[in-house]
Every structure is written in structure tokens, then in C-alpha cells.
């Protein structure tokens, strides 16, 4: 049904006289920004103390489109890094699109498809074009994506900390109305943590995210996780190992949610066909952009597999993109796009992206992603700014 709705929206767009002429990308700007995090954030493979992010600005048709890359400094989430991502955008992707015209964002995805991997770099460029394209039409991003939801439910992801501190964090976020609490775990910091949290919060929607730290040798621990009434266990095993996830899912009662393992539509198809997991975390940056994110969404809809929108501690730019994507029908579980103020003292966008009672408003200031940039602040946190011309 949603495909029909989306086709309808696309047809409306195609009949828009503004878009009879393909949109020319006149120039591109590539920045690297560095924002301190209010608190260090620890996952099983890394601790982050600042968010270093590439920012892409595309200009054309009298408008500007924005997006943000989600690679880390080190290859501790997936192999792509800030360095490889920046190089790919600067030397390959942006020169391939500047001075050219595109009728729709899918053409950008098609142009990038022959180049292997580098989903995070591709995503930043493709997402900036979605924003630009929506703005030229005077539409919000959710409208061109074909969204139908207006209520965006969110949870929080809590980094690894001492158990007593985590208990305080859980209490605070439950009180604030967040709809689900996700605990980062690592080998040796798992069952005791769950004992403590469940003792105080027996009924909350609770999940864990292992960021790949376990193997099948940890089966006893993973099996014990079945006793805590978790909504799901996120990415327990290696990022490049669907095979062992199939084995694990056949043993566990708790559903597995895949994050790192799903980087392409084919990854998702194979995971669902083989029952490697029963939910999918959709991260638009990990999947190479909104085009593939929507294809993964549609496949999950066809399989009746719930999806939710993950996060990479994005600034307001990436956060706004995530929120618009969450309006698609199958985003039926709370996502990770929590208040920006949980991570940053000052964001790069003017509009405050804050939740109230676990709901995130859809930014709607103007068109596209519906936020405006605080350029002075952005300049003050930029370590490099490059312009790519035709
Ligand atoms: O696996 O979802 C993840 C942060 C960094 C790297 C990986 C992950 C995360 C998060 C944070 O869980 C989610 C967010 O608040 O943006
Ligand atoms: Mg994850």
C-alpha cells in the first residue's frame, strides 16, 4: 500500500512544472567539523569524546541542500573512516556530480552504484541532493520520501558506564518519557547490568546493543539474555557474519536486530530470507542514502519485519534527515534520534531538535529537511572547507 502512496507522491512531483528541467548542481562544499560531546560515549569497540563529521552542501536551482557523513575517526563501527570517506567525496563523488544535472535523487544513487562500498560517503552526497531537490520543489523531505507518520516515537541509546551510573541514566530518561532504553553492552559487562536494570525497571521496553562484540563461543551469555524480556538484541555478532546470526537466531527466543550487518539491499534480503534477524535498524548513512534506505524499508514491509531508525550521534543536520525518514510506514518501533542536547551544548542548526514525552517533532522550517544552519557557529567548528566546482 505504501508503495502506491509513494508512487502517487512521485507522480505529483513529476507533474510539477518546476521539475520538468533537471536540476543542475552548480557547486559543492565539503567541510569537516568537530563538535565536543557533553559526555564521552562508550560502545564495545570504542569511546568517542567528540563528533567529527563531514558536512556536504550542494547548491543549485537557487537553493542549498545539506547532509552529514557518519563515519568515525577509526574503523571501530564499520571499515569506513573519516579519512576514507572524505577522500571518496572530495576526489570521486562530488567531482562526478558538480556541473551535471539530475532529474531525481535515484539518478545519483545509480551513478554511484558501480563504486564499491563507501556507503557513508555516498549517503552524505545523495542525502544533500534529496534536501536540495525537495527545496527546489518547495516540499518538505518527508513529503518527497512519501512519509505517512506524523508521530515519531524515540528511545535513547545509553553508552557503557558503571552500573550505578547507568541506573541513574535509565531513571532520568524513563522519567523524560523516552519510549525505549537501549543499553550498550560488551563481553563481561552484560548480565550483571541487566540484572540491576531489570530489578529497578521490570516493565520498560529494554534492548541491548553489542556492536559485534560476541561470537558463538559466548552462547551461554547470549542464551541467558533470553531471561530479561528484551525487545531485541542488536548486532550481537560480527558485522560481516550473517551466517552465525542465523545460527544464533535459531537458538534464541529474543529477536535479533541487525545494524552493522546490513549495508545493502542484498544484505537485507539475505538476512530476511535466512532468518538472521527479525528486526532491522535502518541507518541512512550506513546504507548509502535515502534511496537504498527506502528500498530496505519496503523489503521489510513486504516481509512484515519491523524497522526503526538508528543514529550515529548526528548533529541537527543528520538528525533532521533521520526524523523525516522515520515518517515512512514501517518505522513502527522507537528510533535512536533523541534530543540533540543530550550530546551537544550547541548544535549547528538553529532549530532545537528536542523530544517531549518521547516524541520528536518533524522539523518543518521552510522546505527540505526543515532546519536552517547557524553559519557562524558552523564556521567556528570547521577545521576545513573546500569548494568543488565544475
Ligand atoms: O550501534 O547504534 C549504534 C553510536 C555510535 C556508533 C554506533 C551506534 C551508536 C548509537 C548512538 O547507538 C545512537 C544515537 O544516539 O545516535
Ligand atoms: Mg547499533
Short mmCIF file of C-alpha atoms and ligand atoms in Angstrom, two decimals:
data_model
loop_
_atom_site.label_atom_id
_atom_site.label_comp_id
_atom_site.label_asym_id
_atom_site.label_seq_id
_atom_site.Cartn_x
_atom_site.Cartn_y
_atom_site.Cartn_z
CA UNK A 1 0.00 0.00 0.00
CA UNK A 2 2.77 2.38 0.92
CA UNK A 3 4.38 1.88 -2.48
CA UNK A 4 1.15 3.11 -4.04
CA UNK A 5 1.18 6.16 -1.81
CA UNK A 6 4.80 6.79 -2.67
CA UNK A 7 4.14 6.41 -6.41
CA UNK A 8 1.34 8.92 -6.06
CA UNK A 9 3.66 11.42 -4.38
CA UNK A 10 6.32 10.81 -7.02
CA UNK A 11 3.75 11.31 -9.80
CA UNK A 12 2.71 14.63 -8.28
CA UNK A 13 6.35 15.63 -8.24
CA UNK A 14 6.92 14.56 -11.82
CA UNK A 15 3.97 16.68 -12.95
CA UNK A 16 5.40 19.71 -11.12
CA UNK A 17 6.46 22.20 -13.84
CA UNK A 18 9.41 23.28 -11.71
CA UNK A 19 10.90 19.86 -12.23
CA UNK A 20 10.45 19.46 -15.96
CA UNK A 21 14.02 20.72 -16.17
CA UNK A 22 16.51 18.52 -14.38
CA UNK A 23 18.26 20.20 -11.51
CA UNK A 24 21.86 21.33 -12.13
CA UNK A 25 24.27 21.01 -9.21
CA UNK A 26 26.25 24.22 -9.55
CA UNK A 27 28.80 23.88 -6.74
CA UNK A 28 29.53 21.65 -3.78
CA UNK A 29 31.10 22.48 -0.45
CA UNK A 30 32.79 19.88 1.73
CA UNK A 31 33.58 20.69 5.35
CA UNK A 32 34.93 18.81 8.28
CA UNK A 33 33.55 19.88 11.62
CA UNK A 34 34.49 18.91 15.16
CA UNK A 35 31.96 19.16 17.96
CA UNK A 36 32.82 18.18 21.53
CA UNK A 37 30.42 15.70 23.14
CA UNK A 38 28.97 16.72 26.51
CA UNK A 39 29.95 13.25 27.83
CA UNK A 40 32.19 10.52 26.45
CA UNK A 41 30.18 7.77 24.72
CA UNK A 42 31.46 4.20 25.00
CA UNK A 43 30.42 1.22 22.89
CA UNK A 44 32.02 -2.25 22.96
CA UNK A 45 34.68 -1.25 20.41
CA UNK A 46 35.39 2.44 21.10
CA UNK A 47 34.97 5.55 23.22
CA UNK A 48 34.04 8.80 21.48
CA UNK A 49 34.74 12.17 23.09
CA UNK A 50 33.92 14.36 20.11
CA UNK A 51 31.87 14.11 16.97
CA UNK A 52 33.95 14.67 13.85
CA UNK A 53 31.66 14.94 10.85
CA UNK A 54 31.91 15.75 7.16
CA UNK A 55 29.23 18.24 6.08
CA UNK A 56 28.16 18.43 2.43
CA UNK A 57 26.43 21.48 0.97
CA UNK A 58 25.12 21.27 -2.62
CA UNK A 59 23.97 24.43 -4.41
CA UNK A 60 21.67 24.66 -7.43
CA UNK A 61 18.27 26.00 -8.55
CA UNK A 62 18.64 28.88 -6.10
CA UNK A 63 18.66 26.51 -3.12
CA UNK A 64 21.11 24.70 -0.82
CA UNK A 65 20.97 21.07 0.26
CA UNK A 66 22.67 19.78 3.41
CA UNK A 67 23.79 16.43 4.74
CA UNK A 68 26.26 14.94 7.17
CA UNK A 69 28.53 11.89 6.95
CA UNK A 70 28.55 9.33 9.77
CA UNK A 71 31.99 7.69 9.59
CA UNK A 72 34.13 7.56 12.74
CA UNK A 73 37.79 8.57 13.02
CA UNK A 74 38.75 4.90 13.43
CA UNK A 75 37.21 1.84 11.73
CA UNK A 76 35.58 0.78 15.01
CA UNK A 77 31.96 0.60 13.82
CA UNK A 78 32.44 -0.38 10.16
CA UNK A 79 35.55 -0.20 7.95
CA UNK A 80 34.81 3.28 6.56
CA UNK A 81 36.63 6.14 8.35
CA UNK A 82 36.57 9.95 8.22
CA UNK A 83 39.71 9.84 6.08
CA UNK A 84 38.42 7.32 3.52
CA UNK A 85 35.01 8.97 3.47
CA UNK A 86 36.39 12.50 2.92
CA UNK A 87 38.73 11.26 0.20
CA UNK A 88 35.91 9.48 -1.60
CA UNK A 89 33.69 12.57 -1.53
CA UNK A 90 36.42 15.03 -2.48
CA UNK A 91 38.12 13.00 -5.22
CA UNK A 92 35.35 10.84 -6.65
CA UNK A 93 31.73 11.53 -5.73
CA UNK A 94 31.49 15.33 -5.70
CA UNK A 95 33.52 15.82 -8.94
CA UNK A 96 31.20 13.26 -10.57
CA UNK A 97 28.07 15.34 -9.89
CA UNK A 98 29.09 19.01 -9.92
CA UNK A 99 28.11 20.73 -13.17
CA UNK A 100 25.77 17.87 -14.08
CA UNK A 101 22.00 17.74 -13.91
CA UNK A 102 19.79 15.15 -12.27
CA UNK A 103 16.05 14.62 -12.57
CA UNK A 104 15.76 12.91 -9.18
CA UNK A 105 17.93 11.58 -6.32
CA UNK A 106 17.66 8.00 -7.59
CA UNK A 107 19.86 9.04 -10.52
CA UNK A 108 22.63 9.90 -8.06
CA UNK A 109 22.32 6.51 -6.37
CA UNK A 110 22.52 4.83 -9.80
CA UNK A 111 25.60 6.87 -10.77
CA UNK A 112 27.41 5.83 -7.55
CA UNK A 113 26.33 2.18 -7.66
CA UNK A 114 29.32 0.73 -9.61
CA UNK A 115 31.74 2.05 -6.96
CA UNK A 116 32.21 -0.45 -4.14
CA UNK A 117 31.32 0.23 -0.53
CA UNK A 118 31.85 3.78 0.83
CA UNK A 119 28.16 3.88 1.80
CA UNK A 120 28.74 6.68 4.31
CA UNK A 121 30.36 8.97 1.73
CA UNK A 122 27.70 8.13 -0.87
CA UNK A 123 24.96 8.75 1.68
CA UNK A 124 26.18 12.23 2.60
CA UNK A 125 26.20 13.31 -1.05
CA UNK A 126 22.92 11.64 -2.02
CA UNK A 127 21.13 12.95 1.09
CA UNK A 128 22.30 16.52 0.39
CA UNK A 129 20.75 16.15 -3.07
CA UNK A 130 17.44 14.90 -1.61
CA UNK A 131 17.35 18.02 0.57
CA UNK A 132 18.19 20.28 -2.38
CA UNK A 133 15.67 18.58 -4.66
CA UNK A 134 12.88 18.85 -2.08
CA UNK A 135 13.69 22.53 -1.51
CA UNK A 136 13.57 23.37 -5.22
CA UNK A 137 10.05 21.92 -5.23
CA UNK A 138 9.10 23.76 -2.06
CA UNK A 139 8.32 20.46 -0.30
CA UNK A 140 9.49 19.02 2.98
CA UNK A 141 11.72 15.94 2.79
CA UNK A 142 9.06 13.65 4.29
CA UNK A 143 6.69 14.63 1.51
CA UNK A 144 9.10 13.64 -1.27
CA UNK A 145 10.06 10.46 0.60
CA UNK A 146 6.36 9.58 0.78
CA UNK A 147 6.04 9.51 4.56
CA UNK A 148 2.73 8.87 6.29
CA UNK A 149 3.51 9.06 10.01
CA UNK A 150 3.31 12.30 11.93
CA UNK A 151 4.14 10.94 15.40
CA UNK A 152 7.83 9.99 15.71
CA UNK A 153 8.46 7.86 18.81
CA UNK A 154 12.04 7.73 20.08
CA UNK A 155 14.17 5.97 22.66
CA UNK A 156 17.71 6.53 23.87
CA UNK A 157 20.98 4.68 23.48
CA UNK A 158 23.00 4.68 26.72
CA UNK A 159 26.77 4.26 26.43
CA UNK A 160 28.73 1.89 28.67
CA UNK A 161 29.27 3.25 32.18
CA UNK A 162 29.46 1.93 35.71
CA UNK A 163 26.25 0.10 36.57
CA UNK A 164 25.22 2.57 39.30
CA UNK A 165 25.59 5.48 36.85
CA UNK A 166 23.64 3.63 34.18
CA UNK A 167 20.79 3.08 36.64
CA UNK A 168 20.59 6.85 37.18
CA UNK A 169 20.63 7.44 33.43
CA UNK A 170 17.85 4.92 32.86
CA UNK A 171 15.73 6.54 35.57
CA UNK A 172 16.25 10.02 34.11
CA UNK A 173 15.33 9.00 30.57
CA UNK A 174 12.34 6.90 31.60
CA UNK A 175 11.11 9.94 33.52
CA UNK A 176 11.57 12.11 30.42
CA UNK A 177 9.22 9.77 28.56
CA UNK A 178 11.62 8.04 26.19
CA UNK A 179 9.83 5.04 24.72
CA UNK A 180 12.66 2.51 24.87
CA UNK A 181 16.01 2.23 26.64
CA UNK A 182 18.91 0.67 24.75
CA UNK A 183 21.92 -0.37 26.81
CA UNK A 184 25.31 -0.70 25.18
CA UNK A 185 26.94 -3.91 26.39
CA UNK A 186 30.29 -5.61 25.98
CA UNK A 187 31.58 -9.04 26.94
CA UNK A 188 31.81 -9.08 30.76
CA UNK A 189 29.53 -6.03 31.13
CA UNK A 190 26.17 -7.55 30.28
CA UNK A 191 24.23 -9.90 32.58
CA UNK A 192 25.00 -8.06 35.82
CA UNK A 193 23.95 -4.84 34.16
CA UNK A 194 20.69 -6.44 33.01
CA UNK A 195 20.06 -7.87 36.50
CA UNK A 196 20.44 -4.41 38.00
CA UNK A 197 18.32 -2.59 35.42
CA UNK A 198 15.52 -5.17 35.41
CA UNK A 199 15.43 -5.19 39.23
CA UNK A 200 14.54 -1.50 39.21
CA UNK A 201 12.66 -1.30 35.90
CA UNK A 202 10.86 -4.60 35.35
CA UNK A 203 8.43 -3.33 32.70
CA UNK A 204 10.22 -0.83 30.45
CA UNK A 205 10.92 -1.51 26.80
CA UNK A 206 14.58 -2.54 27.07
CA UNK A 207 17.16 -3.63 24.47
CA UNK A 208 20.91 -4.20 24.31
CA UNK A 209 23.38 -3.32 21.56
CA UNK A 210 26.61 -5.36 21.45
CA UNK A 211 28.17 -3.68 18.39
CA UNK A 212 29.52 -7.07 17.25
CA UNK A 213 31.42 -7.97 20.44
CA UNK A 214 30.25 -11.59 20.84
CA UNK A 215 30.93 -14.84 18.99
CA UNK A 216 29.12 -18.16 19.19
CA UNK A 217 31.62 -19.09 21.91
CA UNK A 218 29.60 -16.69 24.10
CA UNK A 219 26.42 -18.71 23.59
CA UNK A 220 25.84 -19.24 27.35
CA UNK A 221 25.76 -15.47 27.96
CA UNK A 222 23.61 -14.82 24.88
CA UNK A 223 21.19 -17.57 25.91
CA UNK A 224 20.88 -16.03 29.38
CA UNK A 225 19.78 -12.77 27.75
CA UNK A 226 16.53 -14.54 26.87
CA UNK A 227 15.55 -14.20 30.55
CA UNK A 228 15.30 -10.40 30.60
CA UNK A 229 12.31 -9.73 28.36
CA UNK A 230 14.34 -7.68 25.90
CA UNK A 231 12.55 -6.28 22.85
CA UNK A 232 15.59 -7.39 20.84
CA UNK A 233 19.37 -7.88 20.94
CA UNK A 234 21.10 -5.55 18.48
CA UNK A 235 24.04 -6.81 16.41
CA UNK A 236 25.42 -9.46 18.78
CA UNK A 237 27.93 -10.99 16.31
CA UNK A 238 30.42 -9.80 13.72
CA UNK A 239 29.44 -7.12 11.20
CA UNK A 240 30.34 -9.38 8.27
CA UNK A 241 28.81 -12.61 9.52
CA UNK A 242 25.16 -13.24 8.67
CA UNK A 243 25.79 -16.98 8.82
CA UNK A 244 26.41 -17.13 12.57
CA UNK A 245 23.47 -14.77 13.21
CA UNK A 246 21.23 -17.36 11.51
CA UNK A 247 22.53 -19.97 13.91
CA UNK A 248 22.09 -17.70 16.92
CA UNK A 249 18.56 -16.61 15.97
CA UNK A 250 17.55 -20.26 15.66
CA UNK A 251 18.62 -20.76 19.30
CA UNK A 252 17.36 -17.54 20.94
CA UNK A 253 13.78 -16.63 21.76
CA UNK A 254 14.70 -12.93 21.79
CA UNK A 255 14.59 -11.38 18.31
CA UNK A 256 17.89 -10.23 16.84
CA UNK A 257 18.00 -6.74 15.33
CA UNK A 258 20.69 -6.24 12.68
CA UNK A 259 22.62 -2.97 12.39
CA UNK A 260 26.23 -3.26 11.10
CA UNK A 261 25.44 -6.38 9.04
CA UNK A 262 23.02 -4.55 6.74
CA UNK A 263 24.82 -2.22 4.35
CA UNK A 264 22.99 -3.01 1.09
CA UNK A 265 19.56 -4.09 -0.08
CA UNK A 266 21.03 -7.51 -0.89
CA UNK A 267 22.35 -7.83 2.69
CA UNK A 268 18.83 -7.20 3.93
CA UNK A 269 17.26 -9.68 1.52
CA UNK A 270 19.71 -12.40 2.54
CA UNK A 271 19.20 -11.68 6.24
CA UNK A 272 15.41 -11.88 5.95
CA UNK A 273 15.42 -14.93 3.68
CA UNK A 274 17.68 -16.80 6.09
CA UNK A 275 16.11 -15.51 9.36
CA UNK A 276 19.40 -13.97 10.53
CA UNK A 277 17.37 -11.35 12.40
CA UNK A 278 13.78 -10.30 12.99
CA UNK A 279 14.14 -6.52 13.05
CA UNK A 280 16.28 -4.10 11.06
CA UNK A 281 17.93 -0.93 12.33
CA UNK A 282 17.82 1.41 9.32
CA UNK A 283 20.65 3.95 9.32
CA UNK A 284 20.54 6.01 6.19
CA UNK A 285 24.28 6.78 6.44
CA UNK A 286 25.21 3.10 6.69
CA UNK A 287 23.05 2.22 3.67
CA UNK A 288 24.39 4.82 1.21
CA UNK A 289 21.43 7.22 1.31
CA UNK A 290 17.66 7.57 1.38
CA UNK A 291 17.16 5.65 -1.89
CA UNK A 292 18.55 2.39 -0.51
CA UNK A 293 17.15 3.10 2.98
CA UNK A 294 13.68 3.24 1.40
CA UNK A 295 14.32 0.04 -0.57
CA UNK A 296 15.33 -1.72 2.66
CA UNK A 297 12.25 -0.25 4.32
CA UNK A 298 9.98 -1.54 1.55
CA UNK A 299 11.54 -5.00 1.68
CA UNK A 300 10.99 -5.17 5.45
CA UNK A 301 7.40 -4.04 4.92
CA UNK A 302 6.92 -6.90 2.45
CA UNK A 303 8.38 -9.36 4.98
CA UNK A 304 6.40 -7.85 7.86
CA UNK A 305 9.67 -7.11 9.65
CA UNK A 306 9.58 -4.05 11.96
CA UNK A 307 12.20 -1.35 11.39
CA UNK A 308 13.42 1.60 13.40
CA UNK A 309 15.83 4.42 12.68
CA UNK A 310 19.27 4.19 14.23
CA UNK A 311 21.62 7.07 14.84
CA UNK A 312 25.32 7.90 14.78
CA UNK A 313 25.19 10.80 17.23
CA UNK A 314 24.47 13.15 14.36
CA UNK A 315 24.29 16.92 14.60
CA UNK A 316 20.98 18.57 13.75
CA UNK A 317 21.61 18.07 10.02
CA UNK A 318 21.75 14.28 10.15
CA UNK A 319 19.14 14.22 12.88
CA UNK A 320 16.68 16.15 10.68
CA UNK A 321 17.24 13.67 7.82
CA UNK A 322 16.59 10.77 10.21
CA UNK A 323 13.37 12.27 11.54
CA UNK A 324 11.94 12.77 8.06
CA UNK A 325 12.82 9.18 7.13
CA UNK A 326 11.01 7.93 10.26
CA UNK A 327 7.71 9.10 8.75
CA UNK A 328 7.66 6.03 6.47
CA UNK A 329 5.04 3.44 7.35
CA UNK A 330 7.19 0.55 8.59
CA UNK A 331 9.09 2.60 11.22
CA UNK A 332 6.92 1.05 13.89
CA UNK A 333 9.47 0.90 16.74
CA UNK A 334 11.06 3.82 18.62
CA UNK A 335 14.29 5.03 16.99
CA UNK A 336 17.55 6.44 18.39
CA UNK A 337 17.03 10.06 17.27
CA UNK A 338 16.82 11.54 20.76
CA UNK A 339 17.27 15.18 21.77
CA UNK A 340 20.34 16.86 20.29
CA UNK A 341 21.03 18.46 23.70
CA UNK A 342 21.85 15.00 25.12
CA UNK A 343 25.07 15.13 23.07
CA UNK A 344 25.88 18.74 22.23
CA UNK A 345 25.93 22.01 24.11
CA UNK A 346 25.46 23.89 20.84
CA UNK A 347 24.16 22.39 17.59
CA UNK A 348 24.95 23.53 14.05
CA UNK A 349 21.27 24.09 13.25
CA UNK A 350 19.17 26.95 14.58
CA UNK A 351 16.02 24.92 15.32
CA UNK A 352 16.17 22.89 18.52
CA UNK A 353 15.62 19.20 17.85
CA UNK A 354 14.27 18.16 21.23
CA UNK A 355 11.84 15.47 22.26
CA UNK A 356 8.92 15.86 24.55
CA UNK A 357 7.44 12.79 26.22
CA UNK A 358 9.41 10.53 23.87
CA UNK A 359 8.10 12.18 20.71
CA UNK A 360 10.31 14.05 18.24
CA UNK A 361 8.65 16.84 16.24
CA UNK A 362 9.29 16.82 12.48
CA UNK A 363 11.38 19.89 11.60
CA UNK A 364 9.36 21.99 9.18
CA UNK A 365 11.01 25.39 8.90
CA UNK A 366 10.83 26.01 5.16
CA UNK A 367 11.35 23.08 2.79
CA UNK A 368 13.68 20.05 2.58
CA UNK A 369 14.97 18.86 5.95
CA UNK A 370 13.23 21.84 7.57
CA UNK A 371 16.16 23.28 9.50
CA UNK A 372 18.46 26.26 8.95
CA UNK A 373 22.19 26.33 9.60
CA UNK A 374 23.88 28.50 12.21
CA UNK A 375 26.63 29.51 9.76
CA UNK A 376 28.74 31.48 12.25
CA UNK A 377 28.81 28.56 14.62
CA UNK A 378 29.41 26.12 11.76
CA UNK A 379 32.40 28.20 10.61
CA UNK A 380 33.75 28.29 14.16
CA UNK A 381 33.81 24.47 14.39
CA UNK A 382 35.02 23.78 10.82
CA UNK A 383 38.59 22.53 10.54
CA UNK A 384 38.49 22.58 6.72
CA UNK A 385 36.23 23.98 3.99
CA UNK A 386 36.69 23.05 0.34
CA UNK A 387 34.69 24.06 -2.72
CA UNK A 388 34.25 21.70 -5.64
CA UNK A 389 33.40 23.46 -8.92
CA UNK A 390 32.62 22.09 -12.35
O1 LIG B 1 25.37 0.95 17.04
O2 LIG B 1 23.74 2.29 17.05
C1 LIG B 1 24.95 2.10 17.18
C2 LIG B 1 26.69 5.33 18.29
C3 LIG B 1 27.90 5.19 17.67
C4 LIG B 1 28.16 4.05 16.94
C5 LIG B 1 27.19 3.05 16.82
C6 LIG B 1 25.96 3.21 17.42
C7 LIG B 1 25.72 4.35 18.20
C8 LIG B 1 24.49 4.57 18.95
C9 LIG B 1 24.10 6.01 19.22
O3 LIG B 1 23.81 3.71 19.43
C10 LIG B 1 22.74 6.33 18.75
C11 LIG B 1 22.48 7.81 18.75
O4 LIG B 1 22.05 8.34 19.78
O5 LIG B 1 22.70 8.49 17.73
MG1 LIG B 2 23.78 -0.44 16.78
#
